[in-house]
Short mmCIF file of C-alpha atoms in Angstrom, two decimals:
data_model
loop_
_atom_site.label_atom_id
_atom_site.label_comp_id
_atom_site.label_asym_id
_atom_site.label_seq_id
_atom_site.Cartn_x
_atom_site.Cartn_y
_atom_site.Cartn_z
CA UNK A 1 123.93 95.74 106.91
CA UNK A 2 120.59 97.59 106.97
CA UNK A 3 119.77 96.11 110.38
CA UNK A 4 123.07 97.42 111.74
CA UNK A 5 122.22 100.86 110.37
CA UNK A 6 118.83 100.92 112.08
CA UNK A 7 120.43 99.74 115.33
CA UNK A 8 123.11 102.42 115.00
CA UNK A 9 120.55 105.12 114.21
CA UNK A 10 118.45 104.51 117.31
CA UNK A 11 121.42 103.76 119.58
CA UNK A 12 123.37 106.88 118.64
CA UNK A 13 121.31 109.49 120.58
CA UNK A 14 121.67 107.93 124.07
CA UNK A 15 125.15 106.69 123.24
CA UNK A 16 126.46 110.21 122.67
CA UNK A 17 125.43 111.09 126.23
CA UNK A 18 127.13 108.02 127.65
CA UNK A 19 123.81 106.54 128.82
CA UNK A 20 124.19 103.27 126.90
CA UNK A 21 126.96 101.37 125.18
CA UNK A 22 130.59 102.36 125.55
CA UNK A 23 129.75 106.05 125.73
CA UNK A 24 131.04 109.13 124.01
CA UNK A 25 134.31 107.55 122.85
CA UNK A 26 132.46 105.42 120.27
CA UNK A 27 129.60 107.77 119.37
CA UNK A 28 131.69 109.40 116.63
CA UNK A 29 132.30 105.97 115.09
CA UNK A 30 128.58 105.26 115.05
CA UNK A 31 127.96 108.62 113.39
CA UNK A 32 130.66 107.90 110.80
CA UNK A 33 128.98 104.57 110.04
CA UNK A 34 125.61 106.27 109.63
CA UNK A 35 127.18 108.73 107.20
CA UNK A 36 128.38 105.86 105.03
CA UNK A 37 131.96 105.52 106.20
CA UNK A 38 133.53 102.12 106.77
CA UNK A 39 133.63 101.13 110.45
CA UNK A 40 134.85 97.49 110.61
CA UNK A 41 133.97 97.01 114.29
CA UNK A 42 130.48 98.55 114.18
CA UNK A 43 128.81 95.28 115.21
CA UNK A 44 131.05 94.98 118.27
CA UNK A 45 130.32 98.61 119.18
CA UNK A 46 126.56 98.07 118.94
CA UNK A 47 126.82 94.91 121.03
CA UNK A 48 128.00 97.07 123.95
CA UNK A 49 124.45 98.45 124.10
CA UNK A 50 123.46 95.54 126.34
CA UNK A 51 119.87 96.57 126.97
CA UNK A 52 118.81 96.56 123.33
CA UNK A 53 121.05 93.56 122.56
CA UNK A 54 119.14 91.34 125.01
CA UNK A 55 115.89 92.26 123.26
CA UNK A 56 117.31 91.72 119.76
CA UNK A 57 118.50 88.24 120.74
CA UNK A 58 115.18 87.35 122.34
CA UNK A 59 113.09 88.55 119.38
CA UNK A 60 115.36 86.79 116.88
CA UNK A 61 115.40 83.51 118.76
CA UNK A 62 111.63 83.44 119.25
CA UNK A 63 111.14 84.07 115.52
CA UNK A 64 113.81 81.54 114.47
CA UNK A 65 115.97 84.22 112.88
CA UNK A 66 119.70 83.50 113.15
CA UNK A 67 120.94 87.10 112.81
CA UNK A 68 119.85 89.20 115.77
CA UNK A 69 120.85 92.32 113.81
CA UNK A 70 118.35 91.40 111.09
CA UNK A 71 116.56 94.62 110.10
CA UNK A 72 113.10 93.32 110.92
CA UNK A 73 114.28 92.18 114.36
CA UNK A 74 115.85 95.54 115.15
CA UNK A 75 112.81 97.45 113.90
CA UNK A 76 110.55 95.22 116.01
CA UNK A 77 112.31 96.44 119.13
CA UNK A 78 112.55 100.16 118.30
CA UNK A 79 109.35 100.70 116.29
CA UNK A 80 107.30 97.51 116.58
CA UNK A 81 106.06 94.88 114.13
CA UNK A 82 104.50 91.41 114.03
CA UNK A 83 107.66 89.70 115.32
CA UNK A 84 106.83 90.95 118.82
CA UNK A 85 103.66 88.88 118.82
CA UNK A 86 105.69 85.66 118.56
CA UNK A 87 107.78 86.34 121.66
CA UNK A 88 106.38 84.12 124.40
CA UNK A 89 105.66 85.83 127.70
CA UNK A 90 107.52 83.04 129.49
CA UNK A 91 110.69 83.91 127.57
CA UNK A 92 110.28 87.65 128.14
CA UNK A 93 109.84 87.00 131.87
CA UNK A 94 112.89 84.75 131.82
CA UNK A 95 115.01 87.48 130.21
CA UNK A 96 113.86 90.15 132.67
CA UNK A 97 114.61 87.86 135.60
CA UNK A 98 117.99 86.63 134.36
CA UNK A 99 119.54 89.43 132.31
CA UNK A 100 117.94 92.42 134.03
CA UNK A 101 118.02 90.72 137.45
CA UNK A 102 114.44 91.69 138.25
CA UNK A 103 112.79 88.37 139.18
CA UNK A 104 110.01 90.01 141.18
CA UNK A 105 109.04 92.20 138.24
CA UNK A 106 109.23 89.24 135.86
CA UNK A 107 106.63 87.34 137.87
CA UNK A 108 104.19 90.25 137.68
CA UNK A 109 104.37 90.89 133.94
CA UNK A 110 100.95 90.49 132.29
CA UNK A 111 100.58 88.17 129.30
CA UNK A 112 100.19 91.04 126.83
CA UNK A 113 103.67 92.46 127.61
CA UNK A 114 105.76 92.92 124.48
CA UNK A 115 109.54 93.22 124.01
CA UNK A 116 109.39 96.80 122.70
CA UNK A 117 111.64 99.74 123.53
CA UNK A 118 108.77 101.53 125.28
CA UNK A 119 108.44 98.48 127.54
CA UNK A 120 112.13 98.82 128.36
CA UNK A 121 111.70 102.53 129.17
CA UNK A 122 108.52 102.26 131.22
CA UNK A 123 108.52 98.77 132.69
CA UNK A 124 111.84 96.95 132.84
CA UNK A 125 113.97 100.06 133.34
CA UNK A 126 117.66 100.73 132.65
CA UNK A 127 120.35 98.09 133.03
CA UNK A 128 122.66 100.55 134.75
CA UNK A 129 121.64 100.39 138.39
CA UNK A 130 122.97 103.87 139.14
CA UNK A 131 120.97 105.52 136.36
CA UNK A 132 117.91 107.22 137.81
CA UNK A 133 115.31 107.91 135.14
CA UNK A 134 113.22 111.01 135.85
CA UNK A 135 109.83 111.51 134.20
CA UNK A 136 111.39 113.94 131.73
CA UNK A 137 114.16 111.48 130.88
CA UNK A 138 111.63 108.77 130.12
CA UNK A 139 109.94 111.08 127.63
CA UNK A 140 113.31 111.73 125.98
CA UNK A 141 114.20 108.03 126.07
CA UNK A 142 111.02 106.70 124.48
CA UNK A 143 110.88 106.75 120.70
CA UNK A 144 108.55 109.63 119.90
CA UNK A 145 106.71 110.40 116.70
CA UNK A 146 106.12 113.93 115.49
CA UNK A 147 104.59 115.74 112.55
CA UNK A 148 106.94 118.27 110.96
CA UNK A 149 105.47 121.77 111.21
CA UNK A 150 108.55 123.80 110.27
CA UNK A 151 112.03 123.18 108.89
CA UNK A 152 114.52 125.65 110.31
CA UNK A 153 117.12 125.18 107.63
CA UNK A 154 120.58 126.69 107.70
CA UNK A 155 123.94 126.23 106.00
CA UNK A 156 125.26 124.01 108.78
CA UNK A 157 125.09 120.18 108.92
CA UNK A 158 122.92 120.34 112.04
CA UNK A 159 119.67 122.31 111.93
CA UNK A 160 116.31 122.18 113.71
CA UNK A 161 112.82 120.91 113.05
CA UNK A 162 109.66 122.05 114.78
CA UNK A 163 107.38 119.06 115.29
CA UNK A 164 104.03 118.44 116.91
CA UNK A 165 104.10 115.48 119.28
CA UNK A 166 102.48 114.05 122.39
CA UNK A 167 104.74 114.18 125.46
CA UNK A 168 104.87 111.31 127.93
CA UNK A 169 103.49 112.62 131.23
CA UNK A 170 102.66 111.28 134.64
CA UNK A 171 100.14 112.40 137.21
CA UNK A 172 98.68 109.44 139.04
CA UNK A 173 99.30 107.36 135.93
CA UNK A 174 101.40 107.57 132.77
CA UNK A 175 99.70 109.03 129.70
CA UNK A 176 100.42 110.80 126.43
CA UNK A 177 99.54 114.47 126.75
CA UNK A 178 97.86 116.76 124.28
CA UNK A 179 99.88 117.59 121.16
CA UNK A 180 102.47 120.33 121.66
CA UNK A 181 105.28 121.85 119.61
CA UNK A 182 108.87 120.77 120.19
CA UNK A 183 112.18 121.70 118.57
CA UNK A 184 114.38 118.72 117.71
CA UNK A 185 117.87 118.49 116.25
CA UNK A 186 118.25 117.43 112.64
CA UNK A 187 121.38 115.97 111.03
CA UNK A 188 120.70 116.70 107.38
CA UNK A 189 122.97 113.91 106.14
CA UNK A 190 121.08 111.31 108.22
CA UNK A 191 117.61 112.45 107.21
CA UNK A 192 117.92 114.28 103.86
CA UNK A 193 114.50 113.90 102.27
CA UNK A 194 111.84 115.38 104.51
CA UNK A 195 109.08 117.95 104.10
CA UNK A 196 106.47 119.71 106.18
CA UNK A 197 103.69 117.27 107.06
CA UNK A 198 105.94 114.20 107.26
CA UNK A 199 105.90 112.11 110.42
CA UNK A 200 109.32 111.36 111.85
CA UNK A 201 110.68 109.40 114.79
CA UNK A 202 112.97 111.10 117.27
CA UNK A 203 115.01 109.91 120.27
CA UNK A 204 116.64 112.16 122.86
CA UNK A 205 115.54 115.15 120.74
CA UNK A 206 117.32 113.93 117.61
CA UNK A 207 115.28 113.37 114.44
CA UNK A 208 115.94 109.89 113.11
CA UNK A 209 113.80 108.74 110.20
CA UNK A 210 110.65 109.36 108.21
CA UNK A 211 107.93 106.98 109.35
CA UNK A 212 105.72 105.03 107.00
CA UNK A 213 102.04 104.78 107.86
CA UNK A 214 102.61 101.20 109.09
CA UNK A 215 105.59 102.19 111.24
CA UNK A 216 103.64 105.09 112.75
CA UNK A 217 100.71 102.84 113.62
CA UNK A 218 103.01 100.22 115.16
CA UNK A 219 104.95 102.77 117.20
CA UNK A 220 101.71 104.22 118.58
CA UNK A 221 100.28 100.76 119.24
CA UNK A 222 103.19 99.36 121.23
CA UNK A 223 103.90 102.61 123.07
CA UNK A 224 100.31 102.80 124.27
CA UNK A 225 100.44 99.12 125.23
CA UNK A 226 103.55 99.68 127.35
CA UNK A 227 101.92 102.67 129.02
CA UNK A 228 98.93 100.55 129.98
CA UNK A 229 101.21 97.81 131.35
CA UNK A 230 103.25 100.30 133.38
CA UNK A 231 100.03 101.67 134.88
CA UNK A 232 98.70 98.17 135.58
CA UNK A 233 101.85 97.24 137.49
CA UNK A 234 101.58 100.36 139.65
CA UNK A 235 98.02 99.59 140.79
#
């Protein structure tokens, strides 16, 4: 169940904009599930997010884990952990060629490519062929980390946080810019126990969870790796 919750948490932000999954019609069901309500078909809903599903299945299979919604599998894709290191490059190339229908890209992937969400954002690209990802959209789509500077609390369920984070930028190459302030949305019921100084993850400007030191290090590590691979493929 915890793996489904992590998958729902990170899938909800793009899902509410209709960018992934079944779109807005199911985003309220995902939110209900995250708030603790019973949603019997939540697994089927999350399986409509084809992009992430392909990665879950690959990571699980390569690590001999039967449940592709296993929490560690899901966290490997969105945040990063040691499971990514066991995914053979041959199998990642095979998935990109077959499922994403990008055989030319698959052939070019360097051996240090990893099946991480930042790789999906910067290298493999969206499954929807008609979705054009601008530079700004890629920054919103990557999982960002930010240090909470201010909590703009209010009596409503949705408030704001001011965080310090490094934006994804592109000049001749992709890079993480200098730290800047950014206001992100905060569902109090999804992230109740936070304080100034905490590091959180956010996706499409929605605060998601408090990051442990290990999670923060892994997210930085695999994001920077994907940036280097994206730049390598453009040279």
